PDB file of C-alpha atoms and ligand atoms in Angstrom:
ATOM      1  CA  UNK A   1      -0.016   0.136  -0.125  1.00 68.00           C
ATOM      2  CA  UNK A   2       1.339   3.448  -0.876  1.00 83.00           C
ATOM      3  CA  UNK A   3       1.735   5.756   2.134  1.00 92.00           C
ATOM      4  CA  UNK A   4      -0.084   9.055   2.222  1.00 96.00           C
ATOM      5  CA  UNK A   5       2.701  11.751   2.640  1.00 97.00           C
ATOM      6  CA  UNK A   6       2.148  15.232   3.809  1.00 97.00           C
ATOM      7  CA  UNK A   7       4.541  18.437   4.409  1.00 98.00           C
ATOM      8  CA  UNK A   8       3.295  20.010   7.407  1.00 97.00           C
ATOM      9  CA  UNK A   9       4.692  23.399   9.087  1.00 98.00           C
ATOM     10  CA  UNK A  10       5.230  22.758  12.815  1.00 96.00           C
ATOM     11  CA  UNK A  11       5.122  25.686  15.583  1.00 96.00           C
ATOM     12  CA  UNK A  12       7.957  23.716  17.714  1.00 94.00           C
ATOM     13  CA  UNK A  13      10.433  20.823  17.210  1.00 97.00           C
ATOM     14  CA  UNK A  14      12.026  19.934  20.636  1.00 97.00           C
ATOM     15  CA  UNK A  15       9.111  18.415  23.284  1.00 96.00           C
ATOM     16  CA  UNK A  16      10.007  17.789  26.609  1.00 95.00           C
ATOM     17  CA  UNK A  17      11.432  14.680  28.217  1.00 94.00           C
ATOM     18  CA  UNK A  18       8.712  12.832  29.954  1.00 89.00           C
ATOM     19  CA  UNK A  19       7.591   9.174  31.040  1.00 86.00           C
ATOM     20  CA  UNK A  20       9.981   6.754  30.125  1.00 84.00           C
ATOM     21  CA  UNK A  21      12.198   9.523  28.802  1.00 91.00           C
ATOM     22  CA  UNK A  22      12.108  11.724  31.461  1.00 93.00           C
ATOM     23  CA  UNK A  23      16.096  11.293  31.595  1.00 94.00           C
ATOM     24  CA  UNK A  24      16.371  13.582  28.650  1.00 97.00           C
ATOM     25  CA  UNK A  25      15.613  17.096  28.504  1.00 97.00           C
ATOM     26  CA  UNK A  26      13.621  16.622  24.962  1.00 98.00           C
ATOM     27  CA  UNK A  27      12.641  14.389  22.577  1.00 97.00           C
ATOM     28  CA  UNK A  28      12.735  14.837  18.727  1.00 98.00           C
ATOM     29  CA  UNK A  29      10.425  13.651  15.976  1.00 98.00           C
ATOM     30  CA  UNK A  30      11.253  14.776  12.196  1.00 98.00           C
ATOM     31  CA  UNK A  31       8.094  12.927  11.633  1.00 98.00           C
ATOM     32  CA  UNK A  32       5.089  12.159  12.658  1.00 97.00           C
ATOM     33  CA  UNK A  33       3.601   8.674  11.622  1.00 97.00           C
ATOM     34  CA  UNK A  34       5.876   5.542  10.674  1.00 98.00           C
ATOM     35  CA  UNK A  35       5.623   3.303   7.656  1.00 98.00           C
ATOM     36  CA  UNK A  36       7.444   0.484   9.115  1.00 98.00           C
ATOM     37  CA  UNK A  37       3.944  -0.214  10.931  1.00 97.00           C
ATOM     38  CA  UNK A  38       5.448  -2.422  13.715  1.00 97.00           C
ATOM     39  CA  UNK A  39       2.360  -4.606  14.566  1.00 97.00           C
ATOM     40  CA  UNK A  40       3.473  -3.903  18.398  1.00 96.00           C
ATOM     41  CA  UNK A  41       4.414  -0.207  17.925  1.00 96.00           C
ATOM     42  CA  UNK A  42       2.910   1.454  21.314  1.00 91.00           C
ATOM     43  CA  UNK A  43       2.152   4.541  19.276  1.00 93.00           C
ATOM     44  CA  UNK A  44      -0.783   2.771  17.631  1.00 93.00           C
ATOM     45  CA  UNK A  45      -2.504   3.432  20.828  1.00 90.00           C
ATOM     46  CA  UNK A  46      -1.958   6.792  21.535  1.00 90.00           C
ATOM     47  CA  UNK A  47      -3.935  10.048  20.296  1.00 90.00           C
ATOM     48  CA  UNK A  48      -1.979  10.748  17.394  1.00 90.00           C
ATOM     49  CA  UNK A  49      -2.845   7.680  16.060  1.00 92.00           C
ATOM     50  CA  UNK A  50      -6.056   6.765  17.713  1.00 92.00           C
ATOM     51  CA  UNK A  51      -7.736  10.438  16.352  1.00 90.00           C
ATOM     52  CA  UNK A  52      -6.810   9.487  12.831  1.00 93.00           C
ATOM     53  CA  UNK A  53      -8.839   7.903  10.181  1.00 91.00           C
ATOM     54  CA  UNK A  54      -6.018   6.130   8.139  1.00 94.00           C
ATOM     55  CA  UNK A  55      -4.575   3.188   9.852  1.00 94.00           C
ATOM     56  CA  UNK A  56      -1.096   3.422  11.664  1.00 96.00           C
ATOM     57  CA  UNK A  57       1.306   2.837   8.952  1.00 96.00           C
ATOM     58  CA  UNK A  58       0.100   4.057   6.112  1.00 96.00           C
ATOM     59  CA  UNK A  59       0.391   7.600   6.531  1.00 97.00           C
ATOM     60  CA  UNK A  60       3.471  10.168   7.478  1.00 98.00           C
ATOM     61  CA  UNK A  61       3.783  14.087   8.314  1.00 97.00           C
ATOM     62  CA  UNK A  62       6.790  15.622   7.165  1.00 98.00           C
ATOM     63  CA  UNK A  63       7.617  18.234   9.317  1.00 98.00           C
ATOM     64  CA  UNK A  64       9.197  20.090   6.572  1.00 97.00           C
ATOM     65  CA  UNK A  65      10.554  23.373   8.560  1.00 98.00           C
ATOM     66  CA  UNK A  66      11.950  20.991  11.392  1.00 98.00           C
ATOM     67  CA  UNK A  67      15.585  22.274  10.742  1.00 98.00           C
ATOM     68  CA  UNK A  68      14.878  25.894  11.222  1.00 97.00           C
ATOM     69  CA  UNK A  69      12.643  25.483  14.113  1.00 98.00           C
ATOM     70  CA  UNK A  70      15.543  22.947  15.754  1.00 98.00           C
ATOM     71  CA  UNK A  71      18.374  25.993  15.646  1.00 98.00           C
ATOM     72  CA  UNK A  72      15.665  28.215  17.215  1.00 97.00           C
ATOM     73  CA  UNK A  73      14.510  25.683  19.694  1.00 97.00           C
ATOM     74  CA  UNK A  74      17.732  24.654  20.657  1.00 98.00           C
ATOM     75  CA  UNK A  75      19.277  27.923  21.243  1.00 97.00           C
ATOM     76  CA  UNK A  76      16.418  28.716  23.596  1.00 97.00           C
ATOM     77  CA  UNK A  77      16.908  25.455  25.322  1.00 97.00           C
ATOM     78  CA  UNK A  78      20.407  25.791  25.900  1.00 96.00           C
ATOM     79  CA  UNK A  79      19.859  28.972  27.847  1.00 95.00           C
ATOM     80  CA  UNK A  80      17.957  27.019  30.385  1.00 95.00           C
ATOM     81  CA  UNK A  81      20.251  23.994  31.144  1.00 95.00           C
ATOM     82  CA  UNK A  82      21.842  20.971  29.707  1.00 96.00           C
ATOM     83  CA  UNK A  83      20.019  19.799  26.499  1.00 97.00           C
ATOM     84  CA  UNK A  84      19.870  15.944  25.749  1.00 98.00           C
ATOM     85  CA  UNK A  85      17.967  15.026  23.059  1.00 98.00           C
ATOM     86  CA  UNK A  86      16.223  11.378  22.287  1.00 98.00           C
ATOM     87  CA  UNK A  87      15.522  11.084  18.687  1.00 98.00           C
ATOM     88  CA  UNK A  88      13.032   9.346  17.938  1.00 97.00           C
ATOM     89  CA  UNK A  89      10.229   8.553  20.249  1.00 93.00           C
ATOM     90  CA  UNK A  90       7.115   8.281  18.456  1.00 94.00           C
ATOM     91  CA  UNK A  91       8.614   7.616  14.605  1.00 97.00           C
ATOM     92  CA  UNK A  92      11.553   6.159  12.809  1.00 98.00           C
ATOM     93  CA  UNK A  93      14.005   8.975  12.060  1.00 98.00           C
ATOM     94  CA  UNK A  94      15.182   6.822   9.340  1.00 98.00           C
ATOM     95  CA  UNK A  95      12.098   5.112   7.757  1.00 98.00           C
ATOM     96  CA  UNK A  96      12.329   4.841   4.168  1.00 97.00           C
ATOM     97  CA  UNK A  97      11.131   8.366   2.935  1.00 97.00           C
ATOM     98  CA  UNK A  98      14.300   9.875   4.579  1.00 98.00           C
ATOM     99  CA  UNK A  99      16.345   8.335   1.678  1.00 98.00           C
ATOM    100  CA  UNK A 100      14.632  11.295  -0.412  1.00 98.00           C
ATOM    101  CA  UNK A 101      13.778  14.065   2.289  1.00 98.00           C
ATOM    102  CA  UNK A 102      17.077  14.107   4.199  1.00 98.00           C
ATOM    103  CA  UNK A 103      15.131  15.533   6.986  1.00 98.00           C
ATOM    104  CA  UNK A 104      16.963  13.663   9.937  1.00 98.00           C
ATOM    105  CA  UNK A 105      20.068  14.383   8.347  1.00 98.00           C
ATOM    106  CA  UNK A 106      19.305  18.158   8.160  1.00 98.00           C
ATOM    107  CA  UNK A 107      19.100  18.400  12.054  1.00 98.00           C
ATOM    108  CA  UNK A 108      22.178  16.669  12.425  1.00 98.00           C
ATOM    109  CA  UNK A 109      23.599  19.454  10.595  1.00 98.00           C
ATOM    110  CA  UNK A 110      21.841  21.747  12.837  1.00 98.00           C
ATOM    111  CA  UNK A 111      22.844  20.004  15.764  1.00 98.00           C
ATOM    112  CA  UNK A 112      26.430  20.057  14.937  1.00 98.00           C
ATOM    113  CA  UNK A 113      26.298  23.795  14.614  1.00 98.00           C
ATOM    114  CA  UNK A 114      24.214  24.351  17.957  1.00 97.00           C
ATOM    115  CA  UNK A 115      25.280  21.250  19.802  1.00 97.00           C
ATOM    116  CA  UNK A 116      22.999  19.298  22.322  1.00 98.00           C
ATOM    117  CA  UNK A 117      25.323  18.188  25.559  1.00 97.00           C
ATOM    118  CA  UNK A 118      24.042  14.371  24.224  1.00 97.00           C
ATOM    119  CA  UNK A 119      21.935  12.800  21.623  1.00 98.00           C
ATOM    120  CA  UNK A 120      20.695   9.447  21.464  1.00 98.00           C
ATOM    121  CA  UNK A 121      19.394   8.109  18.129  1.00 98.00           C
ATOM    122  CA  UNK A 122      17.090   5.219  17.817  1.00 98.00           C
ATOM    123  CA  UNK A 123      16.145   3.482  15.205  1.00 98.00           C
ATOM    124  CA  UNK A 124      15.644   0.173  13.444  1.00 98.00           C
ATOM    125  CA  UNK A 125      17.047   1.513   9.757  1.00 98.00           C
ATOM    126  CA  UNK A 126      20.286   0.827   8.294  1.00 98.00           C
ATOM    127  CA  UNK A 127      19.909   3.709   6.573  1.00 98.00           C
ATOM    128  CA  UNK A 128      21.318   5.707   9.342  1.00 98.00           C
ATOM    129  CA  UNK A 129      24.915   4.566   7.781  1.00 98.00           C
ATOM    130  CA  UNK A 130      24.598   6.885   5.591  1.00 98.00           C
ATOM    131  CA  UNK A 131      25.200   9.293   8.130  1.00 98.00           C
ATOM    132  CA  UNK A 132      28.191   8.204   9.610  1.00 98.00           C
ATOM    133  CA  UNK A 133      30.015  11.154   8.748  1.00 98.00           C
ATOM    134  CA  UNK A 134      28.025  13.542  10.339  1.00 98.00           C
ATOM    135  CA  UNK A 135      27.552  11.249  13.500  1.00 98.00           C
ATOM    136  CA  UNK A 136      31.166  10.671  14.182  1.00 98.00           C
ATOM    137  CA  UNK A 137      31.656  14.531  14.490  1.00 98.00           C
ATOM    138  CA  UNK A 138      29.592  14.670  17.583  1.00 98.00           C
ATOM    139  CA  UNK A 139      32.252  12.396  19.577  1.00 97.00           C
ATOM    140  CA  UNK A 140      31.636  10.743  22.571  1.00 95.00           C
ATOM    141  CA  UNK A 141      28.327  13.056  22.689  1.00 97.00           C
ATOM    142  CA  UNK A 142      26.476  10.444  20.402  1.00 98.00           C
ATOM    143  CA  UNK A 143      25.137   6.908  20.610  1.00 98.00           C
ATOM    144  CA  UNK A 144      23.485   5.154  18.159  1.00 98.00           C
ATOM    145  CA  UNK A 145      20.809   2.569  19.242  1.00 98.00           C
ATOM    146  CA  UNK A 146      19.848   0.073  16.938  1.00 98.00           C
ATOM    147  CA  UNK A 147      16.510  -1.885  17.561  1.00 98.00           C
ATOM    148  CA  UNK A 148      17.030  -5.329  17.079  1.00 98.00           C
ATOM    149  CA  UNK A 149      14.036  -7.153  18.828  1.00 98.00           C
ATOM    150  CA  UNK A 150      14.897 -10.427  17.864  1.00 98.00           C
ATOM    151  CA  UNK A 151      17.908 -12.375  15.953  1.00 98.00           C
ATOM    152  CA  UNK A 152      15.058 -14.625  14.233  1.00 98.00           C
ATOM    153  CA  UNK A 153      14.065 -13.554  10.911  1.00 98.00           C
ATOM    154  CA  UNK A 154      10.812 -15.416  10.950  1.00 98.00           C
ATOM    155  CA  UNK A 155       9.979 -13.821  14.036  1.00 98.00           C
ATOM    156  CA  UNK A 156      10.891 -10.367  12.747  1.00 98.00           C
ATOM    157  CA  UNK A 157       8.553 -10.795   9.635  1.00 98.00           C
ATOM    158  CA  UNK A 158       5.726 -12.216  11.800  1.00 98.00           C
ATOM    159  CA  UNK A 159       5.780  -8.872  14.014  1.00 98.00           C
ATOM    160  CA  UNK A 160       7.101  -6.496  11.828  1.00 98.00           C
ATOM    161  CA  UNK A 161       6.733  -7.519   8.237  1.00 98.00           C
ATOM    162  CA  UNK A 162       7.586  -4.054   6.754  1.00 97.00           C
ATOM    163  CA  UNK A 163      10.564  -3.090   9.166  1.00 98.00           C
ATOM    164  CA  UNK A 164      14.151  -3.677   7.994  1.00 98.00           C
ATOM    165  CA  UNK A 165      15.822  -7.327   8.063  1.00 98.00           C
ATOM    166  CA  UNK A 166      17.603  -8.187  10.993  1.00 98.00           C
ATOM    167  CA  UNK A 167      20.718  -9.167   9.117  1.00 98.00           C
ATOM    168  CA  UNK A 168      21.072  -5.514   7.872  1.00 98.00           C
ATOM    169  CA  UNK A 169      20.461  -4.184  10.766  1.00 98.00           C
ATOM    170  CA  UNK A 170      23.277  -6.299  12.650  1.00 98.00           C
ATOM    171  CA  UNK A 171      25.829  -5.010   9.565  1.00 98.00           C
ATOM    172  CA  UNK A 172      24.601  -1.365  10.054  1.00 98.00           C
ATOM    173  CA  UNK A 173      25.645  -1.480  13.613  1.00 98.00           C
ATOM    174  CA  UNK A 174      29.052  -3.063  12.872  1.00 98.00           C
ATOM    175  CA  UNK A 175      29.704  -0.747  10.630  1.00 98.00           C
ATOM    176  CA  UNK A 176      28.802   2.359  13.079  1.00 98.00           C
ATOM    177  CA  UNK A 177      30.858   0.916  15.469  1.00 98.00           C
ATOM    178  CA  UNK A 178      33.606   0.351  13.216  1.00 98.00           C
ATOM    179  CA  UNK A 179      33.294   4.222  12.527  1.00 98.00           C
ATOM    180  CA  UNK A 180      34.039   4.949  16.464  1.00 98.00           C
ATOM    181  CA  UNK A 181      30.538   5.720  17.292  1.00 98.00           C
ATOM    182  CA  UNK A 182      29.159   4.279  20.178  1.00 97.00           C
ATOM    183  CA  UNK A 183      26.612   1.725  19.639  1.00 98.00           C
ATOM    184  CA  UNK A 184      23.736   0.254  21.423  1.00 98.00           C
ATOM    185  CA  UNK A 185      21.409  -2.462  20.694  1.00 98.00           C
ATOM    186  CA  UNK A 186      18.227  -2.598  21.918  1.00 98.00           C
ATOM    187  CA  UNK A 187      16.012  -5.600  22.408  1.00 98.00           C
ATOM    188  CA  UNK A 188      12.865  -3.654  22.706  1.00 97.00           C
ATOM    189  CA  UNK A 189      10.169  -4.887  22.524  1.00 97.00           C
ATOM    190  CA  UNK A 190      12.021  -8.230  23.348  1.00 98.00           C
ATOM    191  CA  UNK A 191      10.377 -10.906  21.250  1.00 98.00           C
ATOM    192  CA  UNK A 192      11.535 -14.677  20.970  1.00 98.00           C
ATOM    193  CA  UNK A 193      14.978 -15.490  20.064  1.00 98.00           C
ATOM    194  CA  UNK A 194      17.945 -17.796  19.959  1.00 98.00           C
ATOM    195  CA  UNK A 195      20.587 -18.628  22.135  1.00 97.00           C
ATOM    196  CA  UNK A 196      23.105 -17.388  19.833  1.00 98.00           C
ATOM    197  CA  UNK A 197      21.664 -13.816  20.234  1.00 98.00           C
ATOM    198  CA  UNK A 198      24.520 -12.839  22.515  1.00 98.00           C
ATOM    199  CA  UNK A 199      27.267 -13.695  20.345  1.00 98.00           C
ATOM    200  CA  UNK A 200      25.568 -11.851  17.219  1.00 98.00           C
ATOM    201  CA  UNK A 201      25.516  -8.710  19.496  1.00 98.00           C
ATOM    202  CA  UNK A 202      28.886  -8.839  21.334  1.00 97.00           C
ATOM    203  CA  UNK A 203      31.027  -7.756  18.563  1.00 97.00           C
ATOM    204  CA  UNK A 204      28.905  -4.796  17.512  1.00 98.00           C
ATOM    205  CA  UNK A 205      27.079  -3.358  20.599  1.00 98.00           C
ATOM    206  CA  UNK A 206      28.874  -1.237  23.377  1.00 97.00           C
ATOM    207  CA  UNK A 207      25.781  -1.773  25.226  1.00 96.00           C
ATOM    208  CA  UNK A 208      22.780  -3.669  25.261  1.00 97.00           C
ATOM    209  CA  UNK A 209      19.381  -2.687  26.656  1.00 97.00           C
ATOM    210  CA  UNK A 210      16.322  -5.046  27.024  1.00 98.00           C
ATOM    211  CA  UNK A 211      12.866  -3.920  27.558  1.00 96.00           C
ATOM    212  CA  UNK A 212       9.680  -5.628  26.852  1.00 96.00           C
ATOM    213  CA  UNK A 213       5.797  -4.918  26.844  1.00 95.00           C
ATOM    214  CA  UNK A 214       5.255  -4.811  30.549  1.00 95.00           C
ATOM    215  CA  UNK A 215       8.238  -2.366  31.268  1.00 94.00           C
ATOM    216  CA  UNK A 216       8.245  -0.475  28.305  1.00 89.00           C
ATOM    217  CA  UNK A 217       5.021   0.294  26.773  1.00 86.00           C
ATOM    218  CA  UNK A 218       3.869   2.750  29.514  1.00 84.00           C
ATOM    219  CA  UNK A 219       0.995   1.292  30.552  1.00 88.00           C
ATOM    220  CA  UNK A 220       2.467  -2.231  32.186  1.00 92.00           C
ATOM    221  CA  UNK A 221       1.229  -4.214  29.375  1.00 92.00           C
ATOM    222  CA  UNK A 222      -2.226  -3.021  28.653  1.00 92.00           C
ATOM    223  CA  UNK A 223      -1.850  -1.218  25.473  1.00 89.00           C
ATOM    224  CA  UNK A 224       0.083  -3.938  24.128  1.00 91.00           C
ATOM    225  CA  UNK A 225      -2.867  -6.307  25.035  1.00 93.00           C
ATOM    226  CA  UNK A 226      -5.203  -4.016  23.364  1.00 93.00           C
ATOM    227  CA  UNK A 227      -3.521  -4.626  20.088  1.00 94.00           C
ATOM    228  CA  UNK A 228      -4.041  -8.227  20.218  1.00 94.00           C
ATOM    229  CA  UNK A 229      -0.318  -8.931  20.021  1.00 94.00           C
ATOM    230  CA  UNK A 230      -0.839 -12.428  21.793  1.00 96.00           C
ATOM    231  CA  UNK A 231      -2.713 -13.751  18.723  1.00 97.00           C
ATOM    232  CA  UNK A 232       1.041 -13.447  16.815  1.00 97.00           C
ATOM    233  CA  UNK A 233       2.548 -15.564  19.682  1.00 97.00           C
ATOM    234  CA  UNK A 234      -0.070 -18.333  19.028  1.00 97.00           C
ATOM    235  CA  UNK A 235       0.356 -18.145  15.339  1.00 97.00           C
ATOM    236  CA  UNK A 236       4.102 -18.613  15.635  1.00 97.00           C
ATOM    237  CA  UNK A 237       3.642 -21.275  18.611  1.00 97.00           C
ATOM    238  CA  UNK A 238       5.594 -19.224  20.914  1.00 97.00           C
ATOM    239  CA  UNK A 239       3.020 -18.436  23.509  1.00 97.00           C
ATOM    240  CA  UNK A 240       5.358 -19.233  26.690  1.00 97.00           C
ATOM    241  CA  UNK A 241       7.578 -15.917  25.148  1.00 97.00           C
ATOM    242  CA  UNK A 242       4.455 -13.553  26.049  1.00 96.00           C
ATOM    243  CA  UNK A 243       5.036 -13.457  29.473  1.00 95.00           C
ATOM    244  CA  UNK A 244       6.420 -10.890  32.069  1.00 96.00           C
ATOM    245  CA  UNK A 245       9.057 -12.967  33.081  1.00 97.00           C
ATOM    246  CA  UNK A 246      10.523 -13.787  29.979  1.00 97.00           C
ATOM    247  CA  UNK A 247      12.914 -10.938  29.835  1.00 97.00           C
ATOM    248  CA  UNK A 248      14.887 -12.661  32.972  1.00 97.00           C
ATOM    249  CA  UNK A 249      16.011 -15.787  30.550  1.00 97.00           C
ATOM    250  CA  UNK A 250      17.084 -13.412  28.151  1.00 98.00           C
ATOM    251  CA  UNK A 251      18.933 -10.955  30.334  1.00 97.00           C
ATOM    252  CA  UNK A 252      20.448 -14.224  32.173  1.00 97.00           C
ATOM    253  CA  UNK A 253      21.934 -15.194  28.849  1.00 97.00           C
ATOM    254  CA  UNK A 254      23.146 -11.991  27.862  1.00 97.00           C
ATOM    255  CA  UNK A 255      25.400 -11.887  31.067  1.00 96.00           C
ATOM    256  CA  UNK A 256      26.066 -15.395  31.324  1.00 97.00           C
ATOM    257  CA  UNK A 257      27.696 -15.492  27.831  1.00 97.00           C
ATOM    258  CA  UNK A 258      28.805 -11.797  27.186  1.00 97.00           C
ATOM    259  CA  UNK A 259      28.682  -9.639  30.212  1.00 95.00           C
ATOM    260  CA  UNK A 260      32.134  -9.562  31.272  1.00 95.00           C
ATOM    261  CA  UNK A 261      32.466  -7.621  27.622  1.00 95.00           C
ATOM    262  CA  UNK A 262      29.424  -5.865  27.139  1.00 95.00           C
ATOM    263  CA  UNK A 263      27.302  -3.626  29.431  1.00 94.00           C
ATOM    264  CA  UNK A 264      23.899  -4.769  29.755  1.00 96.00           C
ATOM    265  CA  UNK A 265      21.265  -2.761  30.671  1.00 95.00           C
ATOM    266  CA  UNK A 266      17.168  -3.017  31.384  1.00 95.00           C
ATOM    267  CA  UNK A 267      14.195  -1.000  30.347  1.00 93.00           C
ATOM    268  CA  UNK A 268      14.349   2.582  31.086  1.00 91.00           C
ATOM    269  CA  UNK A 269      18.228   2.541  32.564  1.00 91.00           C
ATOM    270  CA  UNK A 270      19.121   1.620  29.115  1.00 90.00           C
ATOM    271  CA  UNK A 271      17.772   4.558  27.639  1.00 91.00           C
ATOM    272  CA  UNK A 272      19.046   7.115  29.484  1.00 90.00           C
ATOM    273  CA  UNK A 273      21.726  10.087  28.719  1.00 90.00           C
ATOM    274  CA  UNK A 274      25.463   8.750  29.585  1.00 70.00           C
ATOM    275  CA  UNK A 275      25.668   9.229  33.280  1.00 54.00           C
ATOM    276  CA  UNK A 276      29.250   8.605  34.724  1.00 41.00           C
ATOM    277  CA  UNK A 277      27.489   8.486  38.245  1.00 46.00           C
ATOM    278  CA  UNK A 278      24.752   6.269  37.133  1.00 47.00           C
ATOM    279  CA  UNK A 279      23.364   3.451  39.491  1.00 40.00           C
ATOM    280  CA  UNK A 280      23.670  -0.215  38.137  1.00 39.00           C
ATOM    281  CA  UNK A 281      21.300  -1.943  35.941  1.00 39.00           C
ATOM    282  CA  UNK A 282      18.072  -3.143  37.623  1.00 35.00           C
ATOM    283  CA  UNK A 283      18.916  -6.549  37.765  1.00 36.00           C
ATOM    284  CA  UNK A 284      22.668  -6.638  37.589  1.00 35.00           C
ATOM    285  CA  UNK A 285      22.653  -8.585  41.080  1.00 31.00           C
ATOM    286  CA  UNK A 286      19.862 -11.327  40.419  1.00 28.00           C
ATOM    287  CA  UNK A 287      20.807 -14.399  41.272  1.00 23.00           C
ATOM    288  CA  UNK A 288      19.198 -16.458  38.906  1.00 23.00           C
ATOM    289  CA  UNK A 289      21.898 -16.365  36.410  1.00 20.00           C
TER     290      UNK A 289
HETATM  291  S1  SF4 B   1       9.747   1.619  13.534  1.00 71.79           S
HETATM  292 FE1  SF4 B   1       9.121   2.438  15.868  1.00 71.79          FE
HETATM  293  S2  SF4 B   1       7.636   4.036  15.637  1.00 71.79           S
HETATM  294 FE2  SF4 B   1       7.897   2.879  13.693  1.00 71.79          FE
HETATM  295  S3  SF4 B   1       5.978   1.528  13.726  1.00 71.79           S
HETATM  296 FE3  SF4 B   1       7.918   0.337  14.559  1.00 71.79          FE
HETATM  297  S4  SF4 B   1       7.805   0.813  16.583  1.00 71.79           S
HETATM  298 FE4  SF4 B   1       6.527   2.014  15.802  1.00 71.79          FE
END
């Protein structure tokens, strides 16, 4: 299906960090809407999607004045205190139309002129590789976090058939890390995965964070339940994975296999700006490992 694309003029572009993102001063979304259309996307249950006639995944509003607004908003925000940005919280900044619009790239250019104190880039798209030249210039003030919710392609196809293939995401993160940029693999939301998953992430991620529907959808799993995701678990014979304790098995596996080399975090702790004084990750001392 062809997506409905619309250029819009926004009034502001930086939004105060709230809820799961309250460790960031701001979130930044170059687009509204997302054509990756993941079945489990919690944004489907937010007003931005519920109050639209078109189905989530079939439309994108392009904030065409985003770069101009960002320059203005950044200058203002920097006068008020440290600026730490999460890009993006309710859309993928590197979804397919970014190939043509280069809107996210233009925002990186602005942020190099008026730098925030920290930028977290969250995507599941290998297109982020295109901007390695710019991302490198942020030095240790940037983290590229690739969503890799499973290492199994059949599972990815069942839950997010129009999102990029897992091997392409793994390769992109590898390339980004080889360019000297700090990387994170976000297993978020955790989907059924294999025992080889830790070894696939070990060489490509400085940090791994695990999140699931119950910890991360902002409603204790209720939004996800309303989306009927359990049906996909049943269809794939993976019912036992639809469980608020399943993350413990994967956390255990990650820590046991690669915990000495890669930092493994959990839920909100894995989505914070760099903080040298941070507390240990939740579960670091769990005894069932
Ligand atoms: S990529 Fe992110 S914002 Fe886009 S549909 Fe998937 S979960 Fe939602």
